[in-house]
mmCIF file of C-alpha atoms and ligand atoms in Angstrom:
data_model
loop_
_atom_site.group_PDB
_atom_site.id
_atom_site.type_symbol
_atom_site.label_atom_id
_atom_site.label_comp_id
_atom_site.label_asym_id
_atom_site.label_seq_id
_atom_site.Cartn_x
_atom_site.Cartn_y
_atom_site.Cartn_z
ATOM 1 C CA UNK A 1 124.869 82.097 85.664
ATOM 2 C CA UNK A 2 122.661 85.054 86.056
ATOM 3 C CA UNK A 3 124.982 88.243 86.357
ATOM 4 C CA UNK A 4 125.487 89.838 89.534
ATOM 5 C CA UNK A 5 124.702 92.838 88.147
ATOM 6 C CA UNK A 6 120.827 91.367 88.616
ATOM 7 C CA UNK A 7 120.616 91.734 92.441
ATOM 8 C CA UNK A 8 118.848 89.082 94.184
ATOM 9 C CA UNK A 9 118.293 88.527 97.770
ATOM 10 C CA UNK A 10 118.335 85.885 99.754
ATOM 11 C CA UNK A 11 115.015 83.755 100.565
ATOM 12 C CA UNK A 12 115.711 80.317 100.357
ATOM 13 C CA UNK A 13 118.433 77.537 101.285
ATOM 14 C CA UNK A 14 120.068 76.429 98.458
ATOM 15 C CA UNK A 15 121.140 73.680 96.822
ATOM 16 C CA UNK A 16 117.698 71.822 97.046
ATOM 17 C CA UNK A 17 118.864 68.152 97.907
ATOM 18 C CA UNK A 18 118.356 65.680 94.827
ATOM 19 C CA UNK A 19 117.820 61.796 94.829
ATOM 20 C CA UNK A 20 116.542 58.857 93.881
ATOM 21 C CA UNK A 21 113.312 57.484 94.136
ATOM 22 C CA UNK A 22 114.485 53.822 93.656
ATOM 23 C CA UNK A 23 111.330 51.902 95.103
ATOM 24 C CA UNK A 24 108.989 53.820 93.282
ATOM 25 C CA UNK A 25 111.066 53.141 89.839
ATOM 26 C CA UNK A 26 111.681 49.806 90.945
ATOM 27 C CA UNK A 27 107.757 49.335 91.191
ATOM 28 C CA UNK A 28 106.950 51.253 87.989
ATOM 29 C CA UNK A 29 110.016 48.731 86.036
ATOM 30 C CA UNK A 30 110.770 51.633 83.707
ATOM 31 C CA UNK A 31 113.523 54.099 84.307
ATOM 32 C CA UNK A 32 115.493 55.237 87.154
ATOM 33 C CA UNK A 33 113.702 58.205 88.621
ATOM 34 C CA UNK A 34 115.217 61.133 90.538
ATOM 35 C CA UNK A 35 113.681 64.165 92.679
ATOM 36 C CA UNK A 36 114.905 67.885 92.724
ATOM 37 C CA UNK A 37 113.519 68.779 96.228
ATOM 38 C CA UNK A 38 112.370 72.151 95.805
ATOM 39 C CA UNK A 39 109.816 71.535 98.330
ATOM 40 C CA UNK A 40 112.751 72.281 100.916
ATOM 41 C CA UNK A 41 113.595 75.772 99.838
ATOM 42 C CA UNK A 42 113.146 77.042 103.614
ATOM 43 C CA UNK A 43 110.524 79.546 103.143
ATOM 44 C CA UNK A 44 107.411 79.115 104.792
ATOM 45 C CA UNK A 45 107.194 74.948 103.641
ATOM 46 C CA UNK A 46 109.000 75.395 100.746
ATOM 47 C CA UNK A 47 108.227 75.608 97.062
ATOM 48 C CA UNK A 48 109.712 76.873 93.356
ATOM 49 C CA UNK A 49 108.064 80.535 94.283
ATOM 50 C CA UNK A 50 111.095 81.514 96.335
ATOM 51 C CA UNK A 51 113.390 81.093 93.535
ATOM 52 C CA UNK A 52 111.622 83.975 91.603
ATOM 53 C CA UNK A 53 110.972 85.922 94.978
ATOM 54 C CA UNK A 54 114.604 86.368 95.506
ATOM 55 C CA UNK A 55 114.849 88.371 92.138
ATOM 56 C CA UNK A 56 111.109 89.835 92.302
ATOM 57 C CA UNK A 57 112.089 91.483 95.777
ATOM 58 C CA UNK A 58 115.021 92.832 94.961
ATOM 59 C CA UNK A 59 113.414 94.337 92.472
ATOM 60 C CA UNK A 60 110.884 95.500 94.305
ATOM 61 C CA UNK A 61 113.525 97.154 97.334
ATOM 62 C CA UNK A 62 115.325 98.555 94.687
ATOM 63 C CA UNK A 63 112.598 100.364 93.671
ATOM 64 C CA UNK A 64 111.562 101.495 97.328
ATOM 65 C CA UNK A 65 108.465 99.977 97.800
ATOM 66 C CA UNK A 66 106.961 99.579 100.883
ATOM 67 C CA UNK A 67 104.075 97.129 100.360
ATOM 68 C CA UNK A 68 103.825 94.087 97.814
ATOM 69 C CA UNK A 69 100.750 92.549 96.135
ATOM 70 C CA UNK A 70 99.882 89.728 93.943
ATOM 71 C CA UNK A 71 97.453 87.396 92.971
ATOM 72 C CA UNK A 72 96.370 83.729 93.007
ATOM 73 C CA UNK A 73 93.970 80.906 94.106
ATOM 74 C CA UNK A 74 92.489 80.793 97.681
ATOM 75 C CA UNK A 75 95.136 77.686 97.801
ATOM 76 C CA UNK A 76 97.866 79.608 95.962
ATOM 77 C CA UNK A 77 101.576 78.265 97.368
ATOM 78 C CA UNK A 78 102.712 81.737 95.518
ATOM 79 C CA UNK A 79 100.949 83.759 97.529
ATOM 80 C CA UNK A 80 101.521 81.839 100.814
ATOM 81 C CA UNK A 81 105.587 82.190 99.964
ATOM 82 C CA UNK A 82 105.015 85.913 98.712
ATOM 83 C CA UNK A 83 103.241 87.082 102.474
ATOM 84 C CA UNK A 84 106.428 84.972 104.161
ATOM 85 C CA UNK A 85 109.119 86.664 102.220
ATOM 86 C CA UNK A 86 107.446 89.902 102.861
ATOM 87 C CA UNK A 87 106.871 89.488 106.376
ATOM 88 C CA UNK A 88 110.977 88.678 107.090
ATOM 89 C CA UNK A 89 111.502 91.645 104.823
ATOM 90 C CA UNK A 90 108.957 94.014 106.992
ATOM 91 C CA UNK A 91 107.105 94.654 103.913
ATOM 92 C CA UNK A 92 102.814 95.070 103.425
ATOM 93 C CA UNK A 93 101.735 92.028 101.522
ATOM 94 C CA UNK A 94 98.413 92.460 99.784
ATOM 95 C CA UNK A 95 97.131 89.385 98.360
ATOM 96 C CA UNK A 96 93.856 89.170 95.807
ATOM 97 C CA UNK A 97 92.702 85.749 96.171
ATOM 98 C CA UNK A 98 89.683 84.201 93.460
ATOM 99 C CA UNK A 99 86.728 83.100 95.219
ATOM 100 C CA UNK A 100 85.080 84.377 98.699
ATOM 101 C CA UNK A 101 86.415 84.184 102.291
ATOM 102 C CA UNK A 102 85.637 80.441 103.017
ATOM 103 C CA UNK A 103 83.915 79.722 107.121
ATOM 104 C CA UNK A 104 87.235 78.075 107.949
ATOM 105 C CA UNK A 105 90.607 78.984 106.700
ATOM 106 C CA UNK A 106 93.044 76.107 105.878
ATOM 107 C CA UNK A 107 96.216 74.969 104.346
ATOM 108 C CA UNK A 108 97.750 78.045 102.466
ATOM 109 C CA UNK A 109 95.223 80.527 103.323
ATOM 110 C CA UNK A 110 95.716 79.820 107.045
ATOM 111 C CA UNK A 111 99.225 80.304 106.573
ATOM 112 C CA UNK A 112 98.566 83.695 104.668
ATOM 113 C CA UNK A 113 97.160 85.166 107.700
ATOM 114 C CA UNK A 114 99.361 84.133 109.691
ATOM 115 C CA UNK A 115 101.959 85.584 107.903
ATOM 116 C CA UNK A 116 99.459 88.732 108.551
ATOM 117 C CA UNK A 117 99.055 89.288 104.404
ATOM 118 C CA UNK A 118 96.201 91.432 103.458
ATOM 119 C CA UNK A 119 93.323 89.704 101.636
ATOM 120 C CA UNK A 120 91.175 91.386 98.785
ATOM 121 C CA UNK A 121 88.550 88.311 97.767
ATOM 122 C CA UNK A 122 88.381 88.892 93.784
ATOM 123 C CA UNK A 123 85.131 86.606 93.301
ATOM 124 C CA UNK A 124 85.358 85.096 89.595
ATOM 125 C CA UNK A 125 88.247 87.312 88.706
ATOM 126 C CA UNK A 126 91.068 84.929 89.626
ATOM 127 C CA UNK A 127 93.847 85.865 87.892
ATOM 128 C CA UNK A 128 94.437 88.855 89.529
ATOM 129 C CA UNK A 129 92.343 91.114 87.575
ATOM 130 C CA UNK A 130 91.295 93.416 90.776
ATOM 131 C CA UNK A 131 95.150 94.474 91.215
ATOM 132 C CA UNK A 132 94.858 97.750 89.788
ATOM 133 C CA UNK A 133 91.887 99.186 91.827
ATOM 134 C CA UNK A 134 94.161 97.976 94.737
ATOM 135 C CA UNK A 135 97.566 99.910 93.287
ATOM 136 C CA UNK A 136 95.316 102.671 92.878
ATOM 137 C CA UNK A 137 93.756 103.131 96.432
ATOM 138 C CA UNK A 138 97.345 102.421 97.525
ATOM 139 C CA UNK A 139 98.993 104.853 96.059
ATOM 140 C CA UNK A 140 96.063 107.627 97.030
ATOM 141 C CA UNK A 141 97.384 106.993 100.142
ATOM 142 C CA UNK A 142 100.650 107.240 99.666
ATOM 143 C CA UNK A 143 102.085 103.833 99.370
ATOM 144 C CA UNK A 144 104.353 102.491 96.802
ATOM 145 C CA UNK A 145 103.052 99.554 95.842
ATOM 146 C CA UNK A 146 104.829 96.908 93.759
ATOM 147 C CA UNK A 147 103.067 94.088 91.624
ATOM 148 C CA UNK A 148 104.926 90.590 91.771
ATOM 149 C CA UNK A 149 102.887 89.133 88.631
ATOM 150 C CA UNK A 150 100.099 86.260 89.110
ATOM 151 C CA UNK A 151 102.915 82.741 89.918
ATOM 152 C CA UNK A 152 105.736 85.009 90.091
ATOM 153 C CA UNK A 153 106.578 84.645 86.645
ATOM 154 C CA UNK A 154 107.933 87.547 84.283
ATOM 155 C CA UNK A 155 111.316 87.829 82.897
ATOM 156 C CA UNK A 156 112.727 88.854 86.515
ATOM 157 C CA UNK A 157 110.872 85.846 88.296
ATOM 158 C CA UNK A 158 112.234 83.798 85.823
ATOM 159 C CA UNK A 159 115.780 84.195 86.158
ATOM 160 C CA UNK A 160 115.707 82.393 89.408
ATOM 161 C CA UNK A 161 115.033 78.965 87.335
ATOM 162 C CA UNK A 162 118.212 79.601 85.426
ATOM 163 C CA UNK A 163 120.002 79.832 88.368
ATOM 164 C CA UNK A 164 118.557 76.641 89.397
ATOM 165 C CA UNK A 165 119.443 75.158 86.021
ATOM 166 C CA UNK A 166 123.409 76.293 87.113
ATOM 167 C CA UNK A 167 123.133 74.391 90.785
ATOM 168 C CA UNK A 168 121.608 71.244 88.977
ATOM 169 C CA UNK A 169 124.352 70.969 86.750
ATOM 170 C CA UNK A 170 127.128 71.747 89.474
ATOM 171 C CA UNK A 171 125.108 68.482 91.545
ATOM 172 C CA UNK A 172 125.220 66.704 88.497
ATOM 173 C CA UNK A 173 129.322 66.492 89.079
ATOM 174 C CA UNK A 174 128.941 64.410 91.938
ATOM 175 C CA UNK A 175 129.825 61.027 91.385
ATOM 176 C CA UNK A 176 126.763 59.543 92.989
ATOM 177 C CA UNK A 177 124.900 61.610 90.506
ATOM 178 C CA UNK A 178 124.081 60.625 86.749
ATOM 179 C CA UNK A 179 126.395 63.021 84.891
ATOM 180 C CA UNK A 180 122.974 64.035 82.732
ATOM 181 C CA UNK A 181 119.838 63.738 83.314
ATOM 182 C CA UNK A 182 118.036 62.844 79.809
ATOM 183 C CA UNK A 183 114.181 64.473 81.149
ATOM 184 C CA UNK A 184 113.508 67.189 83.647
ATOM 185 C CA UNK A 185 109.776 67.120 84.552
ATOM 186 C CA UNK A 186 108.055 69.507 86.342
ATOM 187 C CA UNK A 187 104.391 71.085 86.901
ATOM 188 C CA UNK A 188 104.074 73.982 84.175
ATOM 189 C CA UNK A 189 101.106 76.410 85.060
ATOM 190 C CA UNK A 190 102.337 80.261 84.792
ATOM 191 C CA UNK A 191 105.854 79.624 83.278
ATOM 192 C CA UNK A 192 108.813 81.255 85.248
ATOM 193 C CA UNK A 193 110.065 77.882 86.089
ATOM 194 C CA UNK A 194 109.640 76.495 82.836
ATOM 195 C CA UNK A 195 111.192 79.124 81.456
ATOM 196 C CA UNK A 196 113.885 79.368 83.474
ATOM 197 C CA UNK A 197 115.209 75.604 82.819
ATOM 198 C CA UNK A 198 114.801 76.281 79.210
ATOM 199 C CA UNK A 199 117.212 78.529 79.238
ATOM 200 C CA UNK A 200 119.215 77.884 82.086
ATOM 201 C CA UNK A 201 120.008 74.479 79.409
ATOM 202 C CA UNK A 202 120.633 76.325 76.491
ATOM 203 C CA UNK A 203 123.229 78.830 78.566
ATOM 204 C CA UNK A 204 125.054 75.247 80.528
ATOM 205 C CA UNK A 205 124.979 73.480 76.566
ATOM 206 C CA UNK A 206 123.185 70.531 78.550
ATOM 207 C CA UNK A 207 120.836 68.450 76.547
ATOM 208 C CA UNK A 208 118.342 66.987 78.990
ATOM 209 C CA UNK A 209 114.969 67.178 77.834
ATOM 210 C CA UNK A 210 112.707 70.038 79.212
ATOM 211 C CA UNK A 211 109.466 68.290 79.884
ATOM 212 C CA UNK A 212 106.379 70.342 81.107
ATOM 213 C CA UNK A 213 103.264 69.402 82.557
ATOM 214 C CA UNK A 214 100.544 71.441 82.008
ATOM 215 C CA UNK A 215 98.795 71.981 85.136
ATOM 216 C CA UNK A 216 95.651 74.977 83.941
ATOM 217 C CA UNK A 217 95.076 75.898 80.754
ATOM 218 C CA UNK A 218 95.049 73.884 77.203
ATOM 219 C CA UNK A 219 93.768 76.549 74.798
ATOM 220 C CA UNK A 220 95.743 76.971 71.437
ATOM 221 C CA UNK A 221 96.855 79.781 69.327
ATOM 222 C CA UNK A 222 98.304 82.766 70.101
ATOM 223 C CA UNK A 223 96.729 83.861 73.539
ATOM 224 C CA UNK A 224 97.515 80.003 74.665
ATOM 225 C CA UNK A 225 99.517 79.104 77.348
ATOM 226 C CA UNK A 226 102.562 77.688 74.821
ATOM 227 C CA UNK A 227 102.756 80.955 73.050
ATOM 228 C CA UNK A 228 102.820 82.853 76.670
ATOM 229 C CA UNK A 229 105.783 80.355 77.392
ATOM 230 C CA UNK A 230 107.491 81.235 74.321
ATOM 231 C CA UNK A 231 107.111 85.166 74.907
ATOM 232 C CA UNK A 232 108.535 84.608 78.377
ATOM 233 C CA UNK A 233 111.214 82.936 77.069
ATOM 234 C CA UNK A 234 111.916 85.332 74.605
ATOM 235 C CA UNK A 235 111.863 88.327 77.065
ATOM 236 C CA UNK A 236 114.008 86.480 79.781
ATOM 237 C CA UNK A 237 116.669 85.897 77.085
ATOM 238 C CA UNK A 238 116.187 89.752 75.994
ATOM 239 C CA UNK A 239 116.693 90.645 79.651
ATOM 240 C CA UNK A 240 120.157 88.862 79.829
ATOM 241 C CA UNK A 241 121.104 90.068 76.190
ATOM 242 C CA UNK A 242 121.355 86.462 75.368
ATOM 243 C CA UNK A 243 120.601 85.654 71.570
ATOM 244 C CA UNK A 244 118.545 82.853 71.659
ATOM 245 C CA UNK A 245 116.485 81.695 68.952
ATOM 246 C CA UNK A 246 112.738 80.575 70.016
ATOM 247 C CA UNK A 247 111.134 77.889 68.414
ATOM 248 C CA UNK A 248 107.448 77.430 69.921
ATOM 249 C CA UNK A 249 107.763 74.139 68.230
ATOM 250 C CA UNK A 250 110.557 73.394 70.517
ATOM 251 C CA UNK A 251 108.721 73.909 73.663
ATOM 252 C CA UNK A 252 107.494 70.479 74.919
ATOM 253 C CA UNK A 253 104.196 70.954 77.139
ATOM 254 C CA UNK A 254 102.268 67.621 77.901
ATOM 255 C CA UNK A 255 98.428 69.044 77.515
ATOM 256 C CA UNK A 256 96.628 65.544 78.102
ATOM 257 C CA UNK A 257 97.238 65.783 81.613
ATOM 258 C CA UNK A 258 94.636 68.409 82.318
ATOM 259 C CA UNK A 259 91.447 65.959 83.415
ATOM 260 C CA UNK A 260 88.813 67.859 84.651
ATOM 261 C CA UNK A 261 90.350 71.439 85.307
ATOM 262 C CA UNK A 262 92.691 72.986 87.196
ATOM 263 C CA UNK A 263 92.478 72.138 91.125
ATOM 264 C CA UNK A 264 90.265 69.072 90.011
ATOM 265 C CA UNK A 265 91.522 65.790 91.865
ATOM 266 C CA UNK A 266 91.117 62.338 89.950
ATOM 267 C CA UNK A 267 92.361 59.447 89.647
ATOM 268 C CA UNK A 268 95.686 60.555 88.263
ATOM 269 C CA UNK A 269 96.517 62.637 91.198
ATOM 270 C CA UNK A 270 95.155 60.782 93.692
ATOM 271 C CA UNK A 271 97.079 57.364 92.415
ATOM 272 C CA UNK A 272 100.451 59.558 92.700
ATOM 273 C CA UNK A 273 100.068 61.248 95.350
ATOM 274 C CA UNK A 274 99.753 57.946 97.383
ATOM 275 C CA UNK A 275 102.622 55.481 95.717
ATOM 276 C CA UNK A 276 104.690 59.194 96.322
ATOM 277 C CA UNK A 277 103.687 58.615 99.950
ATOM 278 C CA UNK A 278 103.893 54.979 100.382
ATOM 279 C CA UNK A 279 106.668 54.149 98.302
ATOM 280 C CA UNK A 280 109.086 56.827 99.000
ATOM 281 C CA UNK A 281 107.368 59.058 102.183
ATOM 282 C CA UNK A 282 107.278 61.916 100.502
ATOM 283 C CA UNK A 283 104.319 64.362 99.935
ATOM 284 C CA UNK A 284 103.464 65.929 96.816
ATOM 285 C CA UNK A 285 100.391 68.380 96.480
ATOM 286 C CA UNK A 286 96.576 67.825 94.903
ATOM 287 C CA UNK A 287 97.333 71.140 92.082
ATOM 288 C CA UNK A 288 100.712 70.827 90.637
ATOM 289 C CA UNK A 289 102.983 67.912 91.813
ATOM 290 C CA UNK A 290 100.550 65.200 92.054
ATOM 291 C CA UNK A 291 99.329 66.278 88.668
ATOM 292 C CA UNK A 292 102.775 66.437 87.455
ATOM 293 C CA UNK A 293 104.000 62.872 88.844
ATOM 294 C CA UNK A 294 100.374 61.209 87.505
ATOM 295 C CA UNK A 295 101.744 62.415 83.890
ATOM 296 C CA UNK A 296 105.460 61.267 84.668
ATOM 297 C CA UNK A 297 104.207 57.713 85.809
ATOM 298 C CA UNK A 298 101.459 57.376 82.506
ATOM 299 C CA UNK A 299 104.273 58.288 80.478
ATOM 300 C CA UNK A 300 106.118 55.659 82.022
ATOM 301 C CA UNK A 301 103.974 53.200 81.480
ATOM 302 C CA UNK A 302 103.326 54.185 77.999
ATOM 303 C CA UNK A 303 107.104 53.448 77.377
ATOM 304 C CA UNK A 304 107.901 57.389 76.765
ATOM 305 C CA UNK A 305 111.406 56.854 78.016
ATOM 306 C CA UNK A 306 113.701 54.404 77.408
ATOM 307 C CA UNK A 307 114.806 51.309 80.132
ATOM 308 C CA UNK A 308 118.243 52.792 80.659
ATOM 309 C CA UNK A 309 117.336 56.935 81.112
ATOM 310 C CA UNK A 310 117.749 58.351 84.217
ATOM 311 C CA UNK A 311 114.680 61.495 84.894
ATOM 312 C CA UNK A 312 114.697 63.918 87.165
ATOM 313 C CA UNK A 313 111.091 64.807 88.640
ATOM 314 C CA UNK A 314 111.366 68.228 89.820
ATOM 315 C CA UNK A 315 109.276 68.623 92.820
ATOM 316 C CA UNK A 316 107.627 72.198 92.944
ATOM 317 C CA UNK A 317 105.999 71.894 96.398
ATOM 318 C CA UNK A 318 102.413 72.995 97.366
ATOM 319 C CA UNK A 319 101.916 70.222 100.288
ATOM 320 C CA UNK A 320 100.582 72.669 102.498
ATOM 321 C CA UNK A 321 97.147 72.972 99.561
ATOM 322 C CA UNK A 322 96.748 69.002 100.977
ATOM 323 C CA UNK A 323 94.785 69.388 104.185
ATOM 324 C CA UNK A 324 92.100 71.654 102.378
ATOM 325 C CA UNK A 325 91.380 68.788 100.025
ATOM 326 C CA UNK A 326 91.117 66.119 102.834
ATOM 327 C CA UNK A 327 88.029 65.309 101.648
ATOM 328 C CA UNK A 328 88.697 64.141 98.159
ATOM 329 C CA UNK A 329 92.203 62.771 98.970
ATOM 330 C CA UNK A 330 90.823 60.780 102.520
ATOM 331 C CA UNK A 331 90.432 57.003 102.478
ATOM 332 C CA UNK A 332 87.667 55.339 102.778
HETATM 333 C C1 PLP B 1 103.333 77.693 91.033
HETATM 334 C C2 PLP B 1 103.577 76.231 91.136
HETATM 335 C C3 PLP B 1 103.973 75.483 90.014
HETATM 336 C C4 PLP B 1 104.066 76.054 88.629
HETATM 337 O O1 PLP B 1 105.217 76.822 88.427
HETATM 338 P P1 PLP B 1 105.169 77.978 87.319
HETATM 339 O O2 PLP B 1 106.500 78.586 87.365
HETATM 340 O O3 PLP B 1 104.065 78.900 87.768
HETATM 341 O O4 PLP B 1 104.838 77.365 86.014
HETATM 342 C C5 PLP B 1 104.236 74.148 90.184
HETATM 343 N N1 PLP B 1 104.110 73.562 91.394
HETATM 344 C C6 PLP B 1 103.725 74.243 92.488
HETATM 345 C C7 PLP B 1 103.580 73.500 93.769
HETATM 346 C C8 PLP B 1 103.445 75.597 92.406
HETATM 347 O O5 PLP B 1 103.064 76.266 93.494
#
């Protein structure tokens, strides 16, 4: 486990209920397929965020600060989850959305205001660029800001996912459970969580597969998205004083999965996010999970895995991002 020494609070309801998604494996004829349901975390409609909130906060109310601000997509289920946790903690969120304020605000962005977050629109600069001007005008007046990073994922966010890694394996003693599961998959896009179950299987000497589907970003070399993963991993495993030996080549991050962009629906999506919902009645998102799931079921298909494995899909969350994408995800 994470030592107690690294204070957390408490966000979330924990364990996240597991099980098995027998009629969609049944109708896919491959493996038997399992979901981690961190959709139900409890905050705000769920999601992985509050994981890493419970150790960003801390952080952050150890270190007295009295408003919060971070970054993300007008849809962002990070920044929905960061104005939540702030609001039962009585803290200022400040959130810098990419894009402009649309005429109607729905799904996650609704929810931000509600929450009463502060918006800063950041136009093409979407990845939290804009933060800080904002830190700066903050602290001219006085404030003490603290910046949770764009996803939530440093080495403090990350250390949430190996805690996660610890209450998987304690499920995994149940009887009804298989003792191992031989793939985790999950949505990959700013790396805390993959991270976290990276390590958080390396410190519980499990050896399930760490599976990653990349949601954003496909560039190469050493400002790419792999090589951020393996500096996070490196400087989560420096914050615990764990020696841990990196291999980028170790790191497995599906890239083909990508289609037309990040927040682009297709075909891939669209098909799992509807056998998710017809099969099984359960709701994945248009960004991340349906993404994630597409990959899982073409890997399927493509005989990836074999007959007898048992996988565990980790859900991430992000169905509230549905209803501002009605129009692409309606039928016809
Ligand atoms: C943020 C997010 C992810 C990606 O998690 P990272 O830790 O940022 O890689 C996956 N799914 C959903 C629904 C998310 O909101």
């Amino acid at each position: 486990m994470v030592p107690s020494t690294l204070k957390k609070i408490h966000l979330g309801v924990f364990p996240t209920p597991i099980h098995k998604l027998s009629r969609l494996s049944a109708y896919l004829g491959g493996p038997q397929i399992y979901i981690k349901r961190d959709d139900l975390t409890g905050l705000a409609l769920g999601g992985n965020k509050t994981r890493k909130l419970e150790y960003l906060l801390a952080d952050a109310l150890g270190n007295d600060s009295d408003c919060i601000i971070t970054a993300g997509a007008a849809q962002s289920n990070h920044c929905r989850q960061t104005a939540a946790a702030c609001a039962t903690l009585g803290l200022e969120c400040h959130l810098v959305l990419g894009g402009q304020a649309p005429n109607v605000a729905n799904g996650n962005l609704l929810l931000d205001q509600l929450f009463g977050a502060h918006i800063h629109w950041s136009g093409e600069n979407r990845k939290g660029e804009d933060i800080p001007n904002i830190v700066a005008t903050l602290r001219e007046q006085g404030r003490n800001p603290y910046v949770v990073p764009y996803g939530g994922s440093n080495a403090i966010g990350a250390l949430g996912f190996i805690n996660a890694f610890y209450e998987l394996n304690t499920q995994c003693k149940d009887t009804a459970m298989p003792s191992e599961f031989s793939d985790i998959v999950f949505a990959s896009s700013s790396g805390a969580t993959h991270c976290g179950l990276v390590l958080g299987k390396e410190m519980c000497s499990a050896s399930s597969r760490i599976i990653g589907i990349n949601i954003d970003k496909n560039e190469q070399g050493k400002d790419g998205y792999k090589s951020q993963l393996h500096t996070l991993i490196k400087d989560t495993a420096d914050t615990l004083s764990l020696d841990y030996p990196t291999d980028i080549d170790e790191i497995q991050l599906k890239d083909e999965y990508i289609g037309a962009g990040y927040g682009v629906v297709g075909e891939l999506e669209r098909e799992a996010i509807a056998l998710c919902a017809q099969l099984e009645g359960i709701l994945l998102d248009p960004v991340y999970t349906g993404r994630a799931m597409g990959g899982l079921i073409d890997m399927i298909r493509k005989e990836h895995f074999c007959a007898e494995s048992n996988i565990l899909f980790w859900h991430t969350g992000g169905a509230p991002a549905l209803f501002s994408y009605a129009e692409v995800l309606q039928s016809r």
